[in-house]
PDB file of C-alpha atoms in Angstrom:
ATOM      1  CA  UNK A   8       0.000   0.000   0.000  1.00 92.00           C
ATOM      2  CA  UNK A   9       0.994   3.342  -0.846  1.00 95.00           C
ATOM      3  CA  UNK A  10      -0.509   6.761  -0.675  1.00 96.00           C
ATOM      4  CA  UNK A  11      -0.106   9.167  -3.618  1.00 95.00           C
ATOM      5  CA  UNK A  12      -1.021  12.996  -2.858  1.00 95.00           C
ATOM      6  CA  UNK A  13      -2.334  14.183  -6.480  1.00 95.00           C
ATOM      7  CA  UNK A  14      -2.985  17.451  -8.106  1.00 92.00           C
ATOM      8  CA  UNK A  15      -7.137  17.723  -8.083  1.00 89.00           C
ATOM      9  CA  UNK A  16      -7.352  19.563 -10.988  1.00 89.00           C
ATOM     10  CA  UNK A  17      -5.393  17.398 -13.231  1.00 92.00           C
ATOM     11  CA  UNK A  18      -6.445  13.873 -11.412  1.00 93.00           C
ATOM     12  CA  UNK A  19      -9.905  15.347 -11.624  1.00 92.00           C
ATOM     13  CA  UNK A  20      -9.872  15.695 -15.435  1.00 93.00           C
ATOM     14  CA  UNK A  21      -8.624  12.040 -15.691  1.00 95.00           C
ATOM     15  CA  UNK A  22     -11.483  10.573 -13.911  1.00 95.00           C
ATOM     16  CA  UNK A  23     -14.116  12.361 -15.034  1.00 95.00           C
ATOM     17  CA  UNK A  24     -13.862  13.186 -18.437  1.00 95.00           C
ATOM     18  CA  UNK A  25     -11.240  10.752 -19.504  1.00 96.00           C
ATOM     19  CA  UNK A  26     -10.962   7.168 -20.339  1.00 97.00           C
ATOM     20  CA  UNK A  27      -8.100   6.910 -18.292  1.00 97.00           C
ATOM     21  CA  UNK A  28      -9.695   4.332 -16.239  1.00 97.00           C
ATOM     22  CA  UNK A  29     -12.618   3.499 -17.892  1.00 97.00           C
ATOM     23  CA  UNK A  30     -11.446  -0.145 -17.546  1.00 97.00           C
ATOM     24  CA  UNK A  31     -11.501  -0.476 -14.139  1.00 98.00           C
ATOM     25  CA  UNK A  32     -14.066  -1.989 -12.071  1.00 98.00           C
ATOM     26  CA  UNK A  33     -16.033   0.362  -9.905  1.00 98.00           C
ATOM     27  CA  UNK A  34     -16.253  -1.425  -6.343  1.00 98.00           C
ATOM     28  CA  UNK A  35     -17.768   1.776  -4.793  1.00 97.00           C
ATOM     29  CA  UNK A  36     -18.298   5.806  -5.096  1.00 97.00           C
ATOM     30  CA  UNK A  37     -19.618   8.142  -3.061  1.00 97.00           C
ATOM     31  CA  UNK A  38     -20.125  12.023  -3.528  1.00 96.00           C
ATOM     32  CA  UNK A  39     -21.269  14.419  -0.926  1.00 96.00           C
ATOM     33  CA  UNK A  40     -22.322  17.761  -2.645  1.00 93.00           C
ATOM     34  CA  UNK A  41     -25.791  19.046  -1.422  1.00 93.00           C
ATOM     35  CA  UNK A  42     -26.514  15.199  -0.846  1.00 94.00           C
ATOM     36  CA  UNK A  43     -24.493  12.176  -0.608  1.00 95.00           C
ATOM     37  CA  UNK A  44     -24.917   9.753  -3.956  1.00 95.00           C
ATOM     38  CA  UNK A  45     -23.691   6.346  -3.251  1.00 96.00           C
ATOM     39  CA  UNK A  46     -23.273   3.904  -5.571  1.00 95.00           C
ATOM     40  CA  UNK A  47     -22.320   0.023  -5.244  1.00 96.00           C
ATOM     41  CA  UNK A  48     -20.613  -1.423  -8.455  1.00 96.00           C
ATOM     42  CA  UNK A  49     -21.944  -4.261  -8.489  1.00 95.00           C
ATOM     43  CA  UNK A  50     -23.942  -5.508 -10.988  1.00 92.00           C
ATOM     44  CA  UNK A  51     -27.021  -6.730 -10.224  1.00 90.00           C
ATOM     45  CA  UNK A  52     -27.556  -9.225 -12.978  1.00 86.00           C
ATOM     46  CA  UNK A  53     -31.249 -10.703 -12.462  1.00 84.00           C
ATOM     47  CA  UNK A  54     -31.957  -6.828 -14.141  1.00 86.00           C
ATOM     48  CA  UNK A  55     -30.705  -7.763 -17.289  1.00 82.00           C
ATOM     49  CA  UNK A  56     -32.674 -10.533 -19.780  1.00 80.00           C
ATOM     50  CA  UNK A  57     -29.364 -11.741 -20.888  1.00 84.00           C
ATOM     51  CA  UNK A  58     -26.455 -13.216 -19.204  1.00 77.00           C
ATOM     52  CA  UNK A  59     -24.322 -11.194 -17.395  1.00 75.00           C
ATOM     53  CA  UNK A  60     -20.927 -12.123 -16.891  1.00 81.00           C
ATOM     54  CA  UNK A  61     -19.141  -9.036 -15.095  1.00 87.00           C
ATOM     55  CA  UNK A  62     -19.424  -8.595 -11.304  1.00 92.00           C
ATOM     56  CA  UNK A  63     -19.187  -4.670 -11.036  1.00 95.00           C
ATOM     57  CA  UNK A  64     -19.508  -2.142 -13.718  1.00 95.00           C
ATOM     58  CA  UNK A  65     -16.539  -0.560 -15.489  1.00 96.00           C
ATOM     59  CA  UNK A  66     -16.116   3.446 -14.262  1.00 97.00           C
ATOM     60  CA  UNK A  67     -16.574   4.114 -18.352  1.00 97.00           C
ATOM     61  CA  UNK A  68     -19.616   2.902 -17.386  1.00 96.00           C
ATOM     62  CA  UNK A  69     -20.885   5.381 -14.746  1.00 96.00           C
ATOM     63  CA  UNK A  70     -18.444   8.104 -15.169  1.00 96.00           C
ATOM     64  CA  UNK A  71     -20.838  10.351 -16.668  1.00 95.00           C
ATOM     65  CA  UNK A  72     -23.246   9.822 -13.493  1.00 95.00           C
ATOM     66  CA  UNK A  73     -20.463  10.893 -11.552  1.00 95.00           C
ATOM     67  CA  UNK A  74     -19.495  13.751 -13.698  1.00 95.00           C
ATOM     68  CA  UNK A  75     -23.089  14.978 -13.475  1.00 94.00           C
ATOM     69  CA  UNK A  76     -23.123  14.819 -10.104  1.00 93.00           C
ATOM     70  CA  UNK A  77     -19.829  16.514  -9.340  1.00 92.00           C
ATOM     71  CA  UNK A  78     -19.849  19.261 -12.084  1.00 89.00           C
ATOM     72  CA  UNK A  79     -21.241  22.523 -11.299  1.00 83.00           C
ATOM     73  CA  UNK A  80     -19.455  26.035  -9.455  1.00 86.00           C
ATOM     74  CA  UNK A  81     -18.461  24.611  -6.007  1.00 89.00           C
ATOM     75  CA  UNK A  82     -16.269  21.221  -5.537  1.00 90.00           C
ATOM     76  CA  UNK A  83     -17.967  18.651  -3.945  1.00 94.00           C
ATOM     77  CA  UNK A  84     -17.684  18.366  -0.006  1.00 95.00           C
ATOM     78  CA  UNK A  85     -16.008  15.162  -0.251  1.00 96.00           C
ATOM     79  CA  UNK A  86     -15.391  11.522  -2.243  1.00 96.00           C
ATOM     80  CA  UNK A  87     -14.177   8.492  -2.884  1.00 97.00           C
ATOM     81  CA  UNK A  88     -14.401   6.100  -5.650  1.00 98.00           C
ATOM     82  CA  UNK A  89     -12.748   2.322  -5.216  1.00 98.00           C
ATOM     83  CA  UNK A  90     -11.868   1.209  -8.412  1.00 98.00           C
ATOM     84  CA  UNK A  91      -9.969  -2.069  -9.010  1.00 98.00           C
ATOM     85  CA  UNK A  92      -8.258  -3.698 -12.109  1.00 98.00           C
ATOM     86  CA  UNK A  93     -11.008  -5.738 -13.584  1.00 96.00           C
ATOM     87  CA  UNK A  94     -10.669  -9.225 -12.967  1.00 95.00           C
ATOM     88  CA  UNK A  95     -10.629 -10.067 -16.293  1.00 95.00           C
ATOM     89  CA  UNK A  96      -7.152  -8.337 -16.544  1.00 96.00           C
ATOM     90  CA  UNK A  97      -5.341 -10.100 -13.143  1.00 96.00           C
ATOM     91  CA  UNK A  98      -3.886 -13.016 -15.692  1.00 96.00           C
ATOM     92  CA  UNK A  99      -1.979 -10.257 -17.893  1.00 97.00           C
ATOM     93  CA  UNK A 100      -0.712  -8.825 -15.041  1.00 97.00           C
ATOM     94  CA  UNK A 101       0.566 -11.551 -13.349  1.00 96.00           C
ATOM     95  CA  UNK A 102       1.480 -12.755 -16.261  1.00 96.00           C
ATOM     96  CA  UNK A 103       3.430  -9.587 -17.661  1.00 96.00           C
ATOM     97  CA  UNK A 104       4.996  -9.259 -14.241  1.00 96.00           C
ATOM     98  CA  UNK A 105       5.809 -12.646 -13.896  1.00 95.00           C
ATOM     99  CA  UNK A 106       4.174 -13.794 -10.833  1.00 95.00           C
ATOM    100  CA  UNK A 107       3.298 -16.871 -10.149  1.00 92.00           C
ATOM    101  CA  UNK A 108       0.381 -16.833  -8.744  1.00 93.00           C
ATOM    102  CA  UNK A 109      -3.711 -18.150 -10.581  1.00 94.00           C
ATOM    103  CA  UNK A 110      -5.939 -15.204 -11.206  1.00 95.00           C
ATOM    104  CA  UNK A 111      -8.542 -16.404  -8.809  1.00 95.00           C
ATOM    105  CA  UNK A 112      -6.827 -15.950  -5.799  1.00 95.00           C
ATOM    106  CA  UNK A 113      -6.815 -12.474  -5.931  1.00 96.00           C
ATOM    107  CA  UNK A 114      -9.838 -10.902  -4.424  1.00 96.00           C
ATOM    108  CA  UNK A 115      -8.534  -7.102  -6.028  1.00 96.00           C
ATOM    109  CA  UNK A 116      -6.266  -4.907  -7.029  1.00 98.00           C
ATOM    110  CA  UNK A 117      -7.322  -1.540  -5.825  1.00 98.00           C
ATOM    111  CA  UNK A 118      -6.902   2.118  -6.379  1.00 98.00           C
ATOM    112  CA  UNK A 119      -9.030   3.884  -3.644  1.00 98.00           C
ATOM    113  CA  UNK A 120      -9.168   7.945  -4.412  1.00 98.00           C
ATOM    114  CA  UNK A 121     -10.321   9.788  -1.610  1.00 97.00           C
ATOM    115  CA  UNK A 122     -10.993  13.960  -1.360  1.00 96.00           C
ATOM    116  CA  UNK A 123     -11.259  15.795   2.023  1.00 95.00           C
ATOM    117  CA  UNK A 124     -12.660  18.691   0.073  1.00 91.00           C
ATOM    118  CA  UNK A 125      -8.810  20.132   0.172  1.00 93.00           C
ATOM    119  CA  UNK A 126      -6.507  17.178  -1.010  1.00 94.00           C
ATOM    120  CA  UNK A 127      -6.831  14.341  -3.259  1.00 96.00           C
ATOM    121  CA  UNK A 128      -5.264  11.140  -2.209  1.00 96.00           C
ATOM    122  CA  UNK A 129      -4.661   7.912  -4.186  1.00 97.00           C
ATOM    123  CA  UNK A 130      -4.064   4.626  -1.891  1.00 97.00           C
ATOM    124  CA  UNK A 131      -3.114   1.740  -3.690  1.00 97.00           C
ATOM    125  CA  UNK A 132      -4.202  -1.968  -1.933  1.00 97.00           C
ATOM    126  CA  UNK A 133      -4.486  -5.502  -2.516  1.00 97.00           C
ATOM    127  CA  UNK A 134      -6.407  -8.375  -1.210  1.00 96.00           C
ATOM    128  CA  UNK A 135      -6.306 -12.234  -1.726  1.00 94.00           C
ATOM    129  CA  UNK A 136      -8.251 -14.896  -1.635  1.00 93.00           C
ATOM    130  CA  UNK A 137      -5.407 -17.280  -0.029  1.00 86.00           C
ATOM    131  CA  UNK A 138      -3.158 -16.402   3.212  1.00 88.00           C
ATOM    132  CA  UNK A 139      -0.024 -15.127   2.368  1.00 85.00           C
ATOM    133  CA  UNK A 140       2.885 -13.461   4.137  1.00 90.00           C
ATOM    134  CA  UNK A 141       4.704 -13.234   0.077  1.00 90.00           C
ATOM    135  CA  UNK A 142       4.075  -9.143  -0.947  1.00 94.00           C
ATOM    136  CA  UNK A 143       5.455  -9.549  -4.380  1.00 95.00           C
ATOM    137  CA  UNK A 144       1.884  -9.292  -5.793  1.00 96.00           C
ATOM    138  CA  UNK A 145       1.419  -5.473  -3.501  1.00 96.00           C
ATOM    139  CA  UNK A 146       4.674  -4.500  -4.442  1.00 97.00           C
ATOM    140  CA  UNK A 147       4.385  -4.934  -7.789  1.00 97.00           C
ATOM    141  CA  UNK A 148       0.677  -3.408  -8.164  1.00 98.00           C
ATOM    142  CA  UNK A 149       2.077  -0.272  -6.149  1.00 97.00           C
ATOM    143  CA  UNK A 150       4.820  -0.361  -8.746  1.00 97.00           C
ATOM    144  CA  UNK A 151       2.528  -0.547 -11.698  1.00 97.00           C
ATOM    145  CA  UNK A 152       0.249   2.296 -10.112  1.00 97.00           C
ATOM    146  CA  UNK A 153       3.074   4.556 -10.305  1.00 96.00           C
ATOM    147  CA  UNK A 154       4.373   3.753 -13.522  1.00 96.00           C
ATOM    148  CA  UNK A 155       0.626   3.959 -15.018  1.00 96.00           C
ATOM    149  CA  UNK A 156       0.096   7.142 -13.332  1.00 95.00           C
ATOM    150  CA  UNK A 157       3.666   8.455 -14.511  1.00 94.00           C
ATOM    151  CA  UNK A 158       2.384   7.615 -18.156  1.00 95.00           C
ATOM    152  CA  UNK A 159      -0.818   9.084 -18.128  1.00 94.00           C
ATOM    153  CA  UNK A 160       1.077  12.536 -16.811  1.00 91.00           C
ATOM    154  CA  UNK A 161      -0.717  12.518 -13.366  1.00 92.00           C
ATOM    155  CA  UNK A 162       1.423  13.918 -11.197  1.00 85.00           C
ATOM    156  CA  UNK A 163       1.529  12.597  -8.107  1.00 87.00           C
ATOM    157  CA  UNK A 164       3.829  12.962  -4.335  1.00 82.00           C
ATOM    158  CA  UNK A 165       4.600  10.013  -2.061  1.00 81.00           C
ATOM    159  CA  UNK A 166       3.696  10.239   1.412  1.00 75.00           C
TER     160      UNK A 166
END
């Protein structure tokens, strides 16, 4: 786990009307502005007429809900939005990182953003399926994270 401090403005532009992480799973938001929206990611799939084989919705998915909700003359009071790699992506990374362990025991591979209303904060975490006490899969996501972030010019300082 580590905690990136972020430029709002910049970070803010990324999620919101980027695809910069469009790909990710949304495991949670939540937006206080002159209410609090919630939103659970998860898909609820007896909804849909046809199979559903994703667990949570992609944040392309609801970004535009969000934007709506957050866009206006004053910054919202606070957030956070969990977002994970999708699970359909854990075999290419372990794969491209060479790590050796199965996609399925990895529960996620998270990037939770959280705003105070005067900083924006990135903290990176992981969570298996299987004990461990090996951190090669948490150092290597918190390595990715940066080198992602680095790439898609969001500047970031490590606490």
């Amino acid at each position: 786990m580590i905690v990136l401090n972020l430029k709002a403005k910049v970070c803010m532009s990324h999620l919101l009307l980027k695809p910069t992480f469009d790909t990710f799973s949304l495991i949670e938001g939540e937006v206080t502005t002159f209410n609090r929206f919630q939103v659970d990611g998860r898909i609820h799939k007896d909804f849909f007429d046809e199979a559903f084989e994703k667990e949570y919705s992609t944040w392309g998915e609801v970004r535009d809900f969000f934007f709506q909700v957050i866009r206006g003359k004053k910054t919202p009071l606070n957030f956070k939005f969990i977002l994970s790699l999708a699970k359909d992506q854990f075999e290419a990374f372990l794969t491209e990182h060479d790590l050796t362990y199965r996609p399925e025991e990895i529960q996620g591979l998270y990037l939770n953003f959280r705003y105070d209303g005067l900083a924006l904060q990135c903290i990176t975490g992981t969570s298996m399926n299987t004990f461990t006490m090996d951190k090669s899969v948490e150092k290597t996501w918190d390595e990715y994270v940066q080198k992602f972030f680095a790439s898609q010019e969001l500047d970031f300082d490590m606490e």
